[in-house]
PDB file of C-alpha atoms in Angstrom:
ATOM      1  CA  MET A   1       4.269  -9.236 -14.516  1.00  0.00           C
ATOM      2  CA  SER A   2       4.932 -12.945 -13.999  1.00  0.00           C
ATOM      3  CA  GLY A   3       4.296 -14.700 -10.717  1.00  0.00           C
ATOM      4  CA  ASN A   4       8.064 -15.209 -10.128  1.00  0.00           C
ATOM      5  CA  SER A   5       8.975 -11.525 -10.745  1.00  0.00           C
ATOM      6  CA  GLU A   6       6.040 -10.574  -8.465  1.00  0.00           C
ATOM      7  CA  ALA A   7       7.371 -12.850  -5.770  1.00  0.00           C
ATOM      8  CA  ALA A   8      10.880 -11.448  -6.210  1.00  0.00           C
ATOM      9  CA  GLU A   9       9.552  -7.869  -5.883  1.00  0.00           C
ATOM     10  CA  ILE A  10       7.589  -8.762  -2.786  1.00  0.00           C
ATOM     11  CA  TYR A  11      10.583 -10.582  -1.187  1.00  0.00           C
ATOM     12  CA  SER A  12      12.641  -7.434  -1.802  1.00  0.00           C
ATOM     13  CA  ALA A  13       9.937  -5.216  -0.051  1.00  0.00           C
ATOM     14  CA  VAL A  14       9.836  -7.708   2.949  1.00  0.00           C
ATOM     15  CA  THR A  15      13.623  -7.962   3.347  1.00  0.00           C
ATOM     16  CA  GLU A  16      13.996  -4.081   3.173  1.00  0.00           C
ATOM     17  CA  THR A  17      11.260  -3.744   5.877  1.00  0.00           C
ATOM     18  CA  VAL A  18      12.691  -6.254   8.309  1.00  0.00           C
ATOM     19  CA  ARG A  19      16.301  -4.749   7.787  1.00  0.00           C
ATOM     20  CA  LEU A  20      14.897  -1.415   8.906  1.00  0.00           C
ATOM     21  CA  LEU A  21      13.095  -2.898  11.856  1.00  0.00           C
ATOM     22  CA  GLY A  22      16.083  -5.048  13.029  1.00  0.00           C
ATOM     23  CA  ILE A  23      14.280  -8.353  12.508  1.00  0.00           C
ATOM     24  CA  ALA A  24      16.133 -11.415  11.492  1.00  0.00           C
ATOM     25  CA  CYS A  25      14.729 -12.777   8.143  1.00  0.00           C
ATOM     26  CA  SER A  26      15.825 -16.038   6.680  1.00  0.00           C
ATOM     27  CA  ARG A  27      15.492 -16.492   2.916  1.00  0.00           C
ATOM     28  CA  ASP A  28      14.950 -20.192   3.683  1.00  0.00           C
ATOM     29  CA  LYS A  29      11.846 -19.305   5.580  1.00  0.00           C
ATOM     30  CA  VAL A  30      10.328 -16.671   3.350  1.00  0.00           C
ATOM     31  CA  TRP A  31      11.342 -17.548  -0.236  1.00  0.00           C
ATOM     32  CA  PRO A  32       9.755 -21.023  -0.305  1.00  0.00           C
ATOM     33  CA  ILE A  33       6.312 -19.469   0.527  1.00  0.00           C
ATOM     34  CA  LEU A  34       6.474 -16.723  -1.989  1.00  0.00           C
ATOM     35  CA  SER A  35       7.692 -18.976  -4.729  1.00  0.00           C
ATOM     36  CA  ALA A  36       5.101 -21.723  -3.887  1.00  0.00           C
ATOM     37  CA  TYR A  37       2.272 -19.171  -4.416  1.00  0.00           C
ATOM     38  CA  GLY A  38       3.864 -17.021  -7.068  1.00  0.00           C
ATOM     39  CA  GLU A  39       1.151 -17.679  -9.552  1.00  0.00           C
ATOM     40  CA  ALA A  40      -1.406 -16.421  -7.161  1.00  0.00           C
ATOM     41  CA  PHE A  41       0.119 -12.897  -7.207  1.00  0.00           C
ATOM     42  CA  THR A  42      -1.248 -12.410 -10.670  1.00  0.00           C
ATOM     43  CA  HIS A  43      -4.716 -12.663  -9.201  1.00  0.00           C
ATOM     44  CA  ALA A  44      -4.301 -11.435  -5.614  1.00  0.00           C
ATOM     45  CA  MET A  45      -3.585  -8.140  -3.914  1.00  0.00           C
ATOM     46  CA  PRO A  46       0.307  -8.448  -3.828  1.00  0.00           C
ATOM     47  CA  LEU A  47       0.901  -8.075  -0.108  1.00  0.00           C
ATOM     48  CA  ALA A  48      -0.154  -6.642   3.129  1.00  0.00           C
ATOM     49  CA  LEU A  49       2.484  -6.324   5.927  1.00  0.00           C
ATOM     50  CA  ARG A  50       1.441  -6.382   9.623  1.00  0.00           C
ATOM     51  CA  MET A  51       3.147  -5.949  12.937  1.00  0.00           C
ATOM     52  CA  ALA A  52       1.845  -6.261  16.513  1.00  0.00           C
ATOM     53  CA  THR A  53       2.843  -5.148  19.926  1.00  0.00           C
ATOM     54  CA  GLY A  54       3.272  -7.470  22.907  1.00  0.00           C
ATOM     55  CA  PRO A  55       5.932  -9.984  23.708  1.00  0.00           C
ATOM     56  CA  GLN A  56       4.205 -12.850  21.931  1.00  0.00           C
ATOM     57  CA  HIS A  57       4.743 -10.881  18.668  1.00  0.00           C
ATOM     58  CA  ALA A  58       8.173  -9.568  19.206  1.00  0.00           C
ATOM     59  CA  GLY A  59      10.686 -10.141  16.468  1.00  0.00           C
ATOM     60  CA  ASP A  60       8.327 -11.163  13.706  1.00  0.00           C
ATOM     61  CA  LEU A  61       6.555  -9.509  10.784  1.00  0.00           C
ATOM     62  CA  ASP A  62       3.430 -11.014   9.360  1.00  0.00           C
ATOM     63  CA  CYS A  63       2.685 -11.060   5.516  1.00  0.00           C
ATOM     64  CA  ARG A  64      -0.638 -11.780   3.956  1.00  0.00           C
ATOM     65  CA  PHE A  65      -2.257 -11.752   0.584  1.00  0.00           C
ATOM     66  CA  ILE A  66      -6.000 -12.163   0.005  1.00  0.00           C
ATOM     67  CA  THR A  67      -8.263 -13.180  -2.952  1.00  0.00           C
ATOM     68  CA  TYR A  68      -6.353 -16.265  -3.906  1.00  0.00           C
ATOM     69  CA  PRO A  69      -8.424 -17.644  -6.871  1.00  0.00           C
ATOM     70  CA  LYS A  70     -11.709 -19.391  -6.364  1.00  0.00           C
ATOM     71  CA  GLY A  71     -11.421 -23.128  -6.517  1.00  0.00           C
ATOM     72  CA  GLN A  72      -7.690 -23.138  -5.624  1.00  0.00           C
ATOM     73  CA  ASN A  73      -7.459 -24.003  -1.943  1.00  0.00           C
ATOM     74  CA  PRO A  74      -3.938 -22.977  -0.920  1.00  0.00           C
ATOM     75  CA  TYR A  75      -3.723 -25.553   2.061  1.00  0.00           C
ATOM     76  CA  PRO A  76      -2.819 -28.628  -0.041  1.00  0.00           C
ATOM     77  CA  LEU A  77      -0.070 -26.758  -1.792  1.00  0.00           C
ATOM     78  CA  ALA A  78       1.326 -25.846   1.670  1.00  0.00           C
ATOM     79  CA  LEU A  79       1.310 -29.501   2.817  1.00  0.00           C
ATOM     80  CA  SER A  80       2.834 -30.669  -0.515  1.00  0.00           C
ATOM     81  CA  LYS A  81       5.605 -28.083  -0.270  1.00  0.00           C
ATOM     82  CA  GLY A  82       6.296 -28.818   3.378  1.00  0.00           C
ATOM     83  CA  LEU A  83       5.278 -25.353   4.495  1.00  0.00           C
ATOM     84  CA  THR A  84       3.222 -26.714   7.215  1.00  0.00           C
ATOM     85  CA  PRO A  85       3.148 -30.218   8.755  1.00  0.00           C
ATOM     86  CA  LYS A  86       0.422 -32.705   8.245  1.00  0.00           C
ATOM     87  CA  THR A  87      -1.693 -33.198  11.268  1.00  0.00           C
ATOM     88  CA  SER A  88      -4.453 -35.428  12.550  1.00  0.00           C
ATOM     89  CA  HIS A  89      -5.738 -32.565  14.652  1.00  0.00           C
ATOM     90  CA  PRO A  90      -9.183 -31.181  13.613  1.00  0.00           C
ATOM     91  CA  VAL A  91      -7.474 -28.054  12.432  1.00  0.00           C
ATOM     92  CA  GLY A  92      -6.224 -29.950   9.431  1.00  0.00           C
ATOM     93  CA  ALA A  93      -9.777 -30.992   8.375  1.00  0.00           C
ATOM     94  CA  LEU A  94     -11.647 -27.747   8.962  1.00  0.00           C
ATOM     95  CA  LEU A  95     -10.946 -26.069   5.668  1.00  0.00           C
ATOM     96  CA  SER A  96     -12.083 -29.093   3.653  1.00  0.00           C
ATOM     97  CA  ASP A  97     -15.251 -29.359   5.880  1.00  0.00           C
ATOM     98  CA  ILE A  98     -16.051 -25.787   5.052  1.00  0.00           C
ATOM     99  CA  GLU A  99     -15.468 -26.195   1.414  1.00  0.00           C
ATOM    100  CA  GLU A 100     -17.920 -29.226   1.270  1.00  0.00           C
ATOM    101  CA  ARG A 101     -20.732 -27.090   2.940  1.00  0.00           C
ATOM    102  CA  PHE A 102     -20.385 -23.399   1.770  1.00  0.00           C
ATOM    103  CA  PRO A 103     -19.936 -21.432  -1.489  1.00  0.00           C
ATOM    104  CA  ILE A 104     -16.336 -20.143  -1.301  1.00  0.00           C
ATOM    105  CA  ASP A 105     -15.618 -16.665  -2.707  1.00  0.00           C
ATOM    106  CA  GLY A 106     -11.831 -16.699  -2.287  1.00  0.00           C
ATOM    107  CA  TYR A 107      -8.797 -17.545  -0.134  1.00  0.00           C
ATOM    108  CA  GLY A 108      -5.863 -16.025   1.500  1.00  0.00           C
ATOM    109  CA  ILE A 109      -2.663 -16.878   3.403  1.00  0.00           C
ATOM    110  CA  ASP A 110      -0.728 -15.537   6.253  1.00  0.00           C
ATOM    111  CA  PHE A 111       2.872 -16.212   7.136  1.00  0.00           C
ATOM    112  CA  GLY A 112       5.577 -14.747   9.327  1.00  0.00           C
ATOM    113  CA  VAL A 113       9.096 -14.024   8.281  1.00  0.00           C
ATOM    114  CA  VAL A 114      10.265 -15.890  11.357  1.00  0.00           C
ATOM    115  CA  SER A 115       7.384 -18.231  12.206  1.00  0.00           C
ATOM    116  CA  GLY A 116       6.674 -19.208   8.591  1.00  0.00           C
ATOM    117  CA  PHE A 117       3.248 -20.396   7.150  1.00  0.00           C
ATOM    118  CA  THR A 118       0.443 -19.850   9.643  1.00  0.00           C
ATOM    119  CA  LYS A 119      -2.969 -19.257   8.333  1.00  0.00           C
ATOM    120  CA  VAL A 120      -5.371 -19.826   5.445  1.00  0.00           C
ATOM    121  CA  TYR A 121      -8.419 -17.414   5.099  1.00  0.00           C
ATOM    122  CA  VAL A 122     -11.652 -18.645   3.312  1.00  0.00           C
ATOM    123  CA  GLY A 123     -14.006 -15.953   2.366  1.00  0.00           C
ATOM    124  CA  PHE A 124     -17.766 -15.817   1.455  1.00  0.00           C
ATOM    125  CA  ALA A 125     -19.342 -13.374  -1.050  1.00  0.00           C
ATOM    126  CA  PRO A 126     -20.434 -10.045   0.637  1.00  0.00           C
ATOM    127  CA  GLU A 127     -23.958 -10.679  -0.484  1.00  0.00           C
ATOM    128  CA  ASP A 128     -23.746 -14.208   0.984  1.00  0.00           C
ATOM    129  CA  LEU A 129     -22.503 -13.767   4.500  1.00  0.00           C
ATOM    130  CA  GLN A 130     -22.863 -17.116   6.476  1.00  0.00           C
ATOM    131  CA  LYS A 131     -24.693 -18.186   9.626  1.00  0.00           C
ATOM    132  CA  LEU A 132     -23.004 -19.247  12.721  1.00  0.00           C
ATOM    133  CA  SER A 133     -25.524 -21.984  13.343  1.00  0.00           C
ATOM    134  CA  ASN A 134     -24.520 -23.585  10.110  1.00  0.00           C
ATOM    135  CA  LEU A 135     -20.797 -23.177  10.767  1.00  0.00           C
ATOM    136  CA  SER A 136     -21.119 -24.766  14.210  1.00  0.00           C
ATOM    137  CA  GLU A 137     -22.482 -28.038  12.706  1.00  0.00           C
ATOM    138  CA  ILE A 138     -19.198 -28.642  10.914  1.00  0.00           C
ATOM    139  CA  PRO A 139     -17.526 -31.779  12.374  1.00  0.00           C
ATOM    140  CA  ALA A 140     -14.108 -30.275  12.717  1.00  0.00           C
ATOM    141  CA  VAL A 141     -15.064 -26.802  14.050  1.00  0.00           C
ATOM    142  CA  PRO A 142     -14.193 -25.988  17.780  1.00  0.00           C
ATOM    143  CA  SER A 143     -16.953 -26.730  20.213  1.00  0.00           C
ATOM    144  CA  SER A 144     -16.416 -23.333  21.594  1.00  0.00           C
ATOM    145  CA  LEU A 145     -18.214 -21.915  18.557  1.00  0.00           C
ATOM    146  CA  ALA A 146     -21.552 -23.536  19.619  1.00  0.00           C
ATOM    147  CA  ASP A 147     -20.833 -22.765  23.283  1.00  0.00           C
ATOM    148  CA  ASN A 148     -20.972 -19.094  22.599  1.00  0.00           C
ATOM    149  CA  THR A 149     -23.860 -19.061  20.134  1.00  0.00           C
ATOM    150  CA  ASP A 150     -26.007 -17.053  22.552  1.00  0.00           C
ATOM    151  CA  PHE A 151     -23.478 -14.325  22.834  1.00  0.00           C
ATOM    152  CA  PHE A 152     -23.335 -13.844  18.945  1.00  0.00           C
ATOM    153  CA  VAL A 153     -27.072 -13.945  18.740  1.00  0.00           C
ATOM    154  CA  ARG A 154     -27.516 -11.336  21.353  1.00  0.00           C
ATOM    155  CA  HIS A 155     -25.420  -8.913  19.483  1.00  0.00           C
ATOM    156  CA  GLY A 156     -26.760  -9.569  16.077  1.00  0.00           C
ATOM    157  CA  LEU A 157     -23.662 -11.330  14.752  1.00  0.00           C
ATOM    158  CA  ASP A 158     -25.051 -14.790  14.123  1.00  0.00           C
ATOM    159  CA  ASP A 159     -25.604 -14.361  10.337  1.00  0.00           C
ATOM    160  CA  LYS A 160     -22.572 -11.957   9.655  1.00  0.00           C
ATOM    161  CA  ILE A 161     -19.623 -14.269   9.058  1.00  0.00           C
ATOM    162  CA  ALA A 162     -17.606 -13.001   6.076  1.00  0.00           C
ATOM    163  CA  PHE A 163     -14.405 -14.871   6.565  1.00  0.00           C
ATOM    164  CA  VAL A 164     -13.000 -17.781   8.610  1.00  0.00           C
ATOM    165  CA  ALA A 165      -9.233 -17.850   9.264  1.00  0.00           C
ATOM    166  CA  ILE A 166      -7.572 -21.199  10.232  1.00  0.00           C
ATOM    167  CA  ASP A 167      -4.426 -20.820  12.172  1.00  0.00           C
ATOM    168  CA  TYR A 168      -2.432 -24.063  11.671  1.00  0.00           C
ATOM    169  CA  LEU A 169       0.531 -23.025  13.877  1.00  0.00           C
ATOM    170  CA  HIS A 170      -1.474 -21.971  16.905  1.00  0.00           C
ATOM    171  CA  ARG A 171      -4.509 -24.209  16.252  1.00  0.00           C
ATOM    172  CA  THR A 172      -7.048 -21.415  16.475  1.00  0.00           C
ATOM    173  CA  VAL A 173      -9.959 -20.134  14.302  1.00  0.00           C
ATOM    174  CA  ASN A 174     -10.768 -16.583  13.584  1.00  0.00           C
ATOM    175  CA  LEU A 175     -14.333 -15.502  12.639  1.00  0.00           C
ATOM    176  CA  TYR A 176     -14.609 -12.188  10.887  1.00  0.00           C
ATOM    177  CA  PHE A 177     -17.911 -10.460  10.929  1.00  0.00           C
ATOM    178  CA  ASN A 178     -19.032  -7.822   8.382  1.00  0.00           C
ATOM    179  CA  ASP A 179     -22.186  -5.587   8.319  1.00  0.00           C
ATOM    180  CA  VAL A 180     -21.790  -5.414  12.165  1.00  0.00           C
ATOM    181  CA  PRO A 181     -24.629  -3.548  13.855  1.00  0.00           C
ATOM    182  CA  ALA A 182     -23.560  -0.063  14.636  1.00  0.00           C
ATOM    183  CA  ALA A 183     -24.495  -0.508  18.281  1.00  0.00           C
ATOM    184  CA  CYS A 184     -21.627  -3.075  18.688  1.00  0.00           C
ATOM    185  CA  PHE A 185     -19.145  -0.304  18.507  1.00  0.00           C
ATOM    186  CA  GLU A 186     -20.636   1.972  20.989  1.00  0.00           C
ATOM    187  CA  ALA A 187     -18.602   2.248  24.282  1.00  0.00           C
ATOM    188  CA  GLU A 188     -21.068   0.661  26.567  1.00  0.00           C
ATOM    189  CA  ALA A 189     -21.729  -2.193  24.109  1.00  0.00           C
ATOM    190  CA  ILE A 190     -17.928  -2.903  23.906  1.00  0.00           C
ATOM    191  CA  ARG A 191     -17.762  -2.901  27.766  1.00  0.00           C
ATOM    192  CA  LEU A 192     -20.797  -5.278  27.984  1.00  0.00           C
ATOM    193  CA  MET A 193     -19.427  -7.623  25.303  1.00  0.00           C
ATOM    194  CA  LEU A 194     -16.070  -7.994  27.008  1.00  0.00           C
ATOM    195  CA  ARG A 195     -17.753  -8.435  30.308  1.00  0.00           C
ATOM    196  CA  GLU A 196     -19.934 -11.188  28.995  1.00  0.00           C
ATOM    197  CA  ILE A 197     -17.084 -13.162  27.747  1.00  0.00           C
ATOM    198  CA  GLY A 198     -14.856 -12.683  30.738  1.00  0.00           C
ATOM    199  CA  LEU A 199     -12.297 -10.314  29.271  1.00  0.00           C
ATOM    200  CA  PRO A 200     -10.852  -7.256  31.124  1.00  0.00           C
ATOM    201  CA  GLU A 201     -12.538  -3.792  30.977  1.00  0.00           C
ATOM    202  CA  PRO A 202     -11.530  -2.054  27.842  1.00  0.00           C
ATOM    203  CA  SER A 203      -9.070   0.892  27.891  1.00  0.00           C
ATOM    204  CA  GLU A 204     -10.134   4.357  26.673  1.00  0.00           C
ATOM    205  CA  GLN A 205      -7.860   3.829  23.626  1.00  0.00           C
ATOM    206  CA  MET A 206      -9.925   0.752  22.678  1.00  0.00           C
ATOM    207  CA  LEU A 207     -13.084   2.595  23.071  1.00  0.00           C
ATOM    208  CA  GLY A 208     -11.875   5.385  20.977  1.00  0.00           C
ATOM    209  CA  LEU A 209     -11.020   3.112  18.203  1.00  0.00           C
ATOM    210  CA  GLY A 210     -14.437   1.340  18.382  1.00  0.00           C
ATOM    211  CA  GLY A 211     -16.315   4.376  17.293  1.00  0.00           C
ATOM    212  CA  GLN A 212     -14.590   4.152  13.859  1.00  0.00           C
ATOM    213  CA  ALA A 213     -14.308   0.453  13.492  1.00  0.00           C
ATOM    214  CA  PHE A 214     -15.380  -1.241  10.238  1.00  0.00           C
ATOM    215  CA  GLY A 215     -15.748  -4.836  11.543  1.00  0.00           C
ATOM    216  CA  LEU A 216     -14.748  -7.109  14.258  1.00  0.00           C
ATOM    217  CA  TYR A 217     -13.567 -10.641  14.876  1.00  0.00           C
ATOM    218  CA  VAL A 218     -13.096 -13.277  17.597  1.00  0.00           C
ATOM    219  CA  THR A 219     -10.685 -16.102  18.116  1.00  0.00           C
ATOM    220  CA  LEU A 220     -11.683 -19.473  19.262  1.00  0.00           C
ATOM    221  CA  SER A 221      -9.682 -22.681  19.897  1.00  0.00           C
ATOM    222  CA  TRP A 222     -10.231 -26.340  20.427  1.00  0.00           C
ATOM    223  CA  ASP A 223      -8.619 -26.224  23.919  1.00  0.00           C
ATOM    224  CA  SER A 224     -10.921 -23.723  25.618  1.00  0.00           C
ATOM    225  CA  PRO A 225     -14.748 -23.137  25.731  1.00  0.00           C
ATOM    226  CA  VAL A 226     -14.321 -19.333  25.842  1.00  0.00           C
ATOM    227  CA  ILE A 227     -13.755 -16.539  23.279  1.00  0.00           C
ATOM    228  CA  GLU A 228     -10.069 -16.028  23.538  1.00  0.00           C
ATOM    229  CA  ARG A 229      -9.759 -12.664  21.685  1.00  0.00           C
ATOM    230  CA  PHE A 230     -12.132  -9.889  20.673  1.00  0.00           C
ATOM    231  CA  CYS A 231     -10.819  -7.571  18.105  1.00  0.00           C
ATOM    232  CA  PHE A 232     -11.647  -4.715  15.750  1.00  0.00           C
ATOM    233  CA  GLY A 233      -9.901  -2.429  13.382  1.00  0.00           C
ATOM    234  CA  VAL A 234     -10.062   1.043  11.710  1.00  0.00           C
ATOM    235  CA  THR A 235      -8.989   1.806   8.234  1.00  0.00           C
ATOM    236  CA  THR A 236      -7.302   5.089   7.306  1.00  0.00           C
ATOM    237  CA  THR A 237      -4.987   6.709   4.783  1.00  0.00           C
ATOM    238  CA  ASP A 238      -3.575   8.964   7.452  1.00  0.00           C
ATOM    239  CA  LEU A 239      -2.558   7.537  10.761  1.00  0.00           C
ATOM    240  CA  ALA A 240      -2.560  11.057  12.347  1.00  0.00           C
ATOM    241  CA  SER A 241      -6.241  11.234  11.705  1.00  0.00           C
ATOM    242  CA  LEU A 242      -7.022   8.378  14.119  1.00  0.00           C
ATOM    243  CA  PRO A 243      -8.657   9.343  17.414  1.00  0.00           C
ATOM    244  CA  VAL A 244      -5.881   7.617  19.470  1.00  0.00           C
ATOM    245  CA  PRO A 245      -2.086   7.832  19.391  1.00  0.00           C
ATOM    246  CA  ILE A 246      -0.283   5.104  17.485  1.00  0.00           C
ATOM    247  CA  GLU A 247       2.036   2.773  19.459  1.00  0.00           C
ATOM    248  CA  PRO A 248       5.689   3.967  18.959  1.00  0.00           C
ATOM    249  CA  GLN A 249       6.747   0.416  17.647  1.00  0.00           C
ATOM    250  CA  LEU A 250       4.012   0.476  15.196  1.00  0.00           C
ATOM    251  CA  GLU A 251       4.650   4.052  14.025  1.00  0.00           C
ATOM    252  CA  LYS A 252       8.234   2.935  13.255  1.00  0.00           C
ATOM    253  CA  PHE A 253       6.973   0.103  11.342  1.00  0.00           C
ATOM    254  CA  ALA A 254       4.689   2.406   9.290  1.00  0.00           C
ATOM    255  CA  GLN A 255       7.724   4.562   8.575  1.00  0.00           C
ATOM    256  CA  SER A 256       9.818   1.572   7.337  1.00  0.00           C
ATOM    257  CA  VAL A 257       7.547  -0.221   4.862  1.00  0.00           C
ATOM    258  CA  PRO A 258       8.164   0.606   1.171  1.00  0.00           C
ATOM    259  CA  TYR A 259       5.122   1.032  -1.089  1.00  0.00           C
ATOM    260  CA  GLY A 260       4.544  -0.402  -4.509  1.00  0.00           C
ATOM    261  CA  ASP A 261       2.295   2.469  -5.620  1.00  0.00           C
ATOM    262  CA  ALA A 262       1.254   5.924  -4.612  1.00  0.00           C
ATOM    263  CA  ASP A 263      -1.693   5.037  -2.456  1.00  0.00           C
ATOM    264  CA  ARG A 264      -1.097   4.107   1.195  1.00  0.00           C
ATOM    265  CA  LYS A 265      -3.783   2.356   3.224  1.00  0.00           C
ATOM    266  CA  PHE A 266      -3.511   1.356   6.866  1.00  0.00           C
ATOM    267  CA  VAL A 267      -5.542  -0.816   9.178  1.00  0.00           C
ATOM    268  CA  TYR A 268      -5.092  -0.115  12.908  1.00  0.00           C
ATOM    269  CA  GLY A 269      -6.511  -2.752  15.212  1.00  0.00           C
ATOM    270  CA  VAL A 270      -6.800  -3.677  18.819  1.00  0.00           C
ATOM    271  CA  ALA A 271      -7.244  -7.189  20.339  1.00  0.00           C
ATOM    272  CA  ALA A 272      -8.685  -7.752  23.911  1.00  0.00           C
ATOM    273  CA  THR A 273      -7.357 -10.900  25.596  1.00  0.00           C
ATOM    274  CA  ALA A 274      -7.348 -12.358  29.116  1.00  0.00           C
ATOM    275  CA  VAL A 275      -3.966 -10.789  29.796  1.00  0.00           C
ATOM    276  CA  GLY A 276      -4.676  -7.349  28.334  1.00  0.00           C
ATOM    277  CA  GLU A 277      -4.857  -5.511  25.112  1.00  0.00           C
ATOM    278  CA  TYR A 278      -2.325  -5.309  22.227  1.00  0.00           C
ATOM    279  CA  TYR A 279      -2.309  -3.365  18.940  1.00  0.00           C
ATOM    280  CA  LYS A 280      -1.714  -4.246  15.353  1.00  0.00           C
ATOM    281  CA  LEU A 281      -0.979  -2.207  12.319  1.00  0.00           C
ATOM    282  CA  GLU A 282      -1.426  -3.495   8.712  1.00  0.00           C
ATOM    283  CA  THR A 283      -0.226  -1.697   5.739  1.00  0.00           C
ATOM    284  CA  HIS A 284      -0.638  -2.715   2.119  1.00  0.00           C
ATOM    285  CA  TYR A 285       2.395  -2.838  -0.179  1.00  0.00           C
ATOM    286  CA  LYS A 286      -0.047  -2.350  -3.036  1.00  0.00           C
ATOM    287  CA  TRP A 287      -3.803  -1.751  -2.664  1.00  0.00           C
ATOM    288  CA  ASN A 288      -6.227  -2.915  -5.343  1.00  0.00           C
ATOM    289  CA  PRO A 289      -9.743  -1.535  -5.522  1.00  0.00           C
ATOM    290  CA  GLY A 290     -12.181  -3.883  -3.705  1.00  0.00           C
ATOM    291  CA  THR A 291      -9.491  -5.448  -1.507  1.00  0.00           C
ATOM    292  CA  VAL A 292     -10.798  -6.635   1.817  1.00  0.00           C
ATOM    293  CA  ALA A 293      -9.246  -5.116   4.901  1.00  0.00           C
ATOM    294  CA  PHE A 294      -8.116  -7.257   7.742  1.00  0.00           C
ATOM    295  CA  ILE A 295      -6.395  -6.945  11.036  1.00  0.00           C
TER     296      ILE A 295
END
């Protein structure tokens, strides 16, 4: 299937989903992104759709594809197509700084049907996870990364960085950790980690998910010295098998999404923030073997 026909198929899936969810979706917002990256769909997992609870996420649907080809940084194309504005903020230089210093295994992008182009993901090979100490030396990286080094070292995360997500819209950075020590997902460890970074006590629902989590990530920004979000997720092919009930809003989302093949895979995640927790559900329009799960 050609890139354009793949893009058209994905656009149809997105518009059908937002129609069922009652979300306003503008072709002028979504189609330019899909058409710009149409060629990538011949290499990438076609699409993952994600929805989140909380007022800050209301009325939008996030779309993502990962494994954009090596050597094809998607950010310059976003700039040239006017999908995201040029900026003198360090967020605009971070990806090129990473490329100069680390072996890149692949890319991805994230966009909202309302908010438009938001993120670029840059990934490292599973056998070559990167060290936080090396990442913190990059000129454009938020100083909050180095400020929290002791936290990551204490919990065995300092050499487990699998992906970096750069959010150009919100000017934040996500660090995704793989091969996370099992102890990090124990209830007492989750309580301890949140306490150490000044976040509220976790709910029983968050602790229940922690026991089955596959990885975790944190959010940092240039405007604050603290870790702003602490998140993890659980993968499943059956939402009813999870140890916690699904948020009603996200259950409706799961029922609304069309699927491009017979296999369904979900990632259910929780994010702890200073103002409380919220939940996210990602489902894959198509799932390719070896595809990386995110939340």
